[in-house]
Amino acid sequence: MPRFALPADPDEAGLVTIAGSDAAHISGALRIRAGDRFAASRPGRLLELEVLRAGPAEVVARVLYDVPEPAAPRVDLTLLVSLPKKRLMEPIIEKASEVGARALQPVIAERCIVRIDDEKAETRLVRWRRTAQESQKQCGRTEPLAVHPPVPLAEAVRQGWDRLYVLHESAEELLSPADAPGEGRVAALIGPEGGLSPGEVALAAEAGGIVRRLATNILKVDTAAMVAAAILIASPWRPRR
């Protein structure tokens, strides 16, 4: 069952009110009625609620328990994803959210096939953020993946990262669990279908980027983003024995 993000903290009586599309989904698609329970969240907190009344316009529930979210990875990972063709950005956002990336920054690179003007960028940003919010419900995050407006590559790599990885097939070394930093503001730059240009690789390296490749084969943008995220987030958080 989805975990719903609450619009506000419970009131002094421990009650919450959910309206709009979430209320319609809870009472309609999920057929939740008075006496049923469902999971919810606030930033950094997990809750279980018991429904007092449910309708398509409003759901009122009381808090049964409210606990801190289990410790999240200290890796604050931002995926710098060059604008892909077709509608690949939505599944990238969905999977980045599930894996645990903190943010996704669309990047305008030299070889991007997709070109968007300001109006299209705003429309797509709304759609991308809606995808992040929907994924938040599905995978149980307490906060949605942050999706930023597209920026030029030169701006994306110069944001004071503690560690920046530049993923390129020409690199001699593979990105590996040994590269996983365990904490800090980390970014991984993924090029477009045509790859990063030599000038872009050099520019990112000048900004402190560490150039790595992901595999012997050349990966698609969406595959590369998820492989990089899994290595940089999951590897440092294997349970210690």
mmCIF file of N, CA and C in Angstrom, residues 2 4 20-32 56 137:
data_model
loop_
_atom_site.group_PDB
_atom_site.id
_atom_site.type_symbol
_atom_site.label_atom_id
_atom_site.label_comp_id
_atom_site.label_asym_id
_atom_site.label_seq_id
_atom_site.Cartn_x
_atom_site.Cartn_y
_atom_site.Cartn_z
ATOM 1 N N PRO A 2 0.498 2.313 -0.718
ATOM 2 C CA PRO A 2 1.306 3.543 -0.723
ATOM 3 C C PRO A 2 1.385 4.157 0.661
ATOM 4 N N PHE A 4 1.316 7.763 2.327
ATOM 5 C CA PHE A 4 0.902 9.099 1.931
ATOM 6 C C PHE A 4 1.648 10.162 2.724
ATOM 7 N N GLY A 20 -8.178 16.633 -1.429
ATOM 8 C CA GLY A 20 -7.698 16.627 -2.812
ATOM 9 C C GLY A 20 -7.557 15.230 -3.389
ATOM 10 N N SER A 21 -6.569 15.069 -4.287
ATOM 11 C CA SER A 21 -6.410 13.813 -5.015
ATOM 12 C C SER A 21 -6.059 12.651 -4.093
ATOM 13 N N ASP A 22 -5.310 12.921 -3.005
ATOM 14 C CA ASP A 22 -4.964 11.845 -2.076
ATOM 15 C C ASP A 22 -6.213 11.297 -1.392
ATOM 16 N N ALA A 23 -7.128 12.190 -0.998
ATOM 17 C CA ALA A 23 -8.373 11.736 -0.371
ATOM 18 C C ALA A 23 -9.181 10.889 -1.350
ATOM 19 N N ALA A 24 -9.243 11.323 -2.595
ATOM 20 C CA ALA A 24 -9.978 10.568 -3.611
ATOM 21 C C ALA A 24 -9.342 9.194 -3.841
ATOM 22 N N HIS A 25 -8.017 9.138 -3.806
ATOM 23 C CA HIS A 25 -7.314 7.874 -4.017
ATOM 24 C C HIS A 25 -7.535 6.931 -2.837
ATOM 25 N N ILE A 26 -7.446 7.482 -1.615
ATOM 26 C CA ILE A 26 -7.613 6.661 -0.418
ATOM 27 C C ILE A 26 -9.019 6.069 -0.352
ATOM 28 N N SER A 27 -10.022 6.914 -0.562
ATOM 29 C CA SER A 27 -11.402 6.441 -0.414
ATOM 30 C C SER A 27 -11.921 5.730 -1.661
ATOM 31 N N GLY A 28 -11.355 6.065 -2.831
ATOM 32 C CA GLY A 28 -11.821 5.483 -4.077
ATOM 33 C C GLY A 28 -11.039 4.258 -4.492
ATOM 34 N N ALA A 29 -9.839 4.461 -5.034
ATOM 35 C CA ALA A 29 -9.052 3.351 -5.569
ATOM 36 C C ALA A 29 -8.693 2.328 -4.491
ATOM 37 N N LEU A 30 -8.334 2.801 -3.294
ATOM 38 C CA LEU A 30 -7.929 1.886 -2.230
ATOM 39 C C LEU A 30 -9.100 1.384 -1.392
ATOM 40 N N ARG A 31 -10.261 2.025 -1.518
ATOM 41 C CA ARG A 31 -11.477 1.608 -0.811
ATOM 42 C C ARG A 31 -11.276 1.530 0.707
ATOM 43 N N ILE A 32 -10.528 2.476 1.238
ATOM 44 C CA ILE A 32 -10.306 2.541 2.681
ATOM 45 C C ILE A 32 -11.512 3.197 3.337
ATOM 46 N N PRO A 56 -14.476 11.133 -0.908
ATOM 47 C CA PRO A 56 -13.643 11.593 -2.029
ATOM 48 C C PRO A 56 -13.091 12.999 -1.844
ATOM 49 N N LYS A 137 5.229 8.220 -2.593
ATOM 50 C CA LYS A 137 4.151 7.420 -2.012
ATOM 51 C C LYS A 137 4.433 5.930 -2.181
#
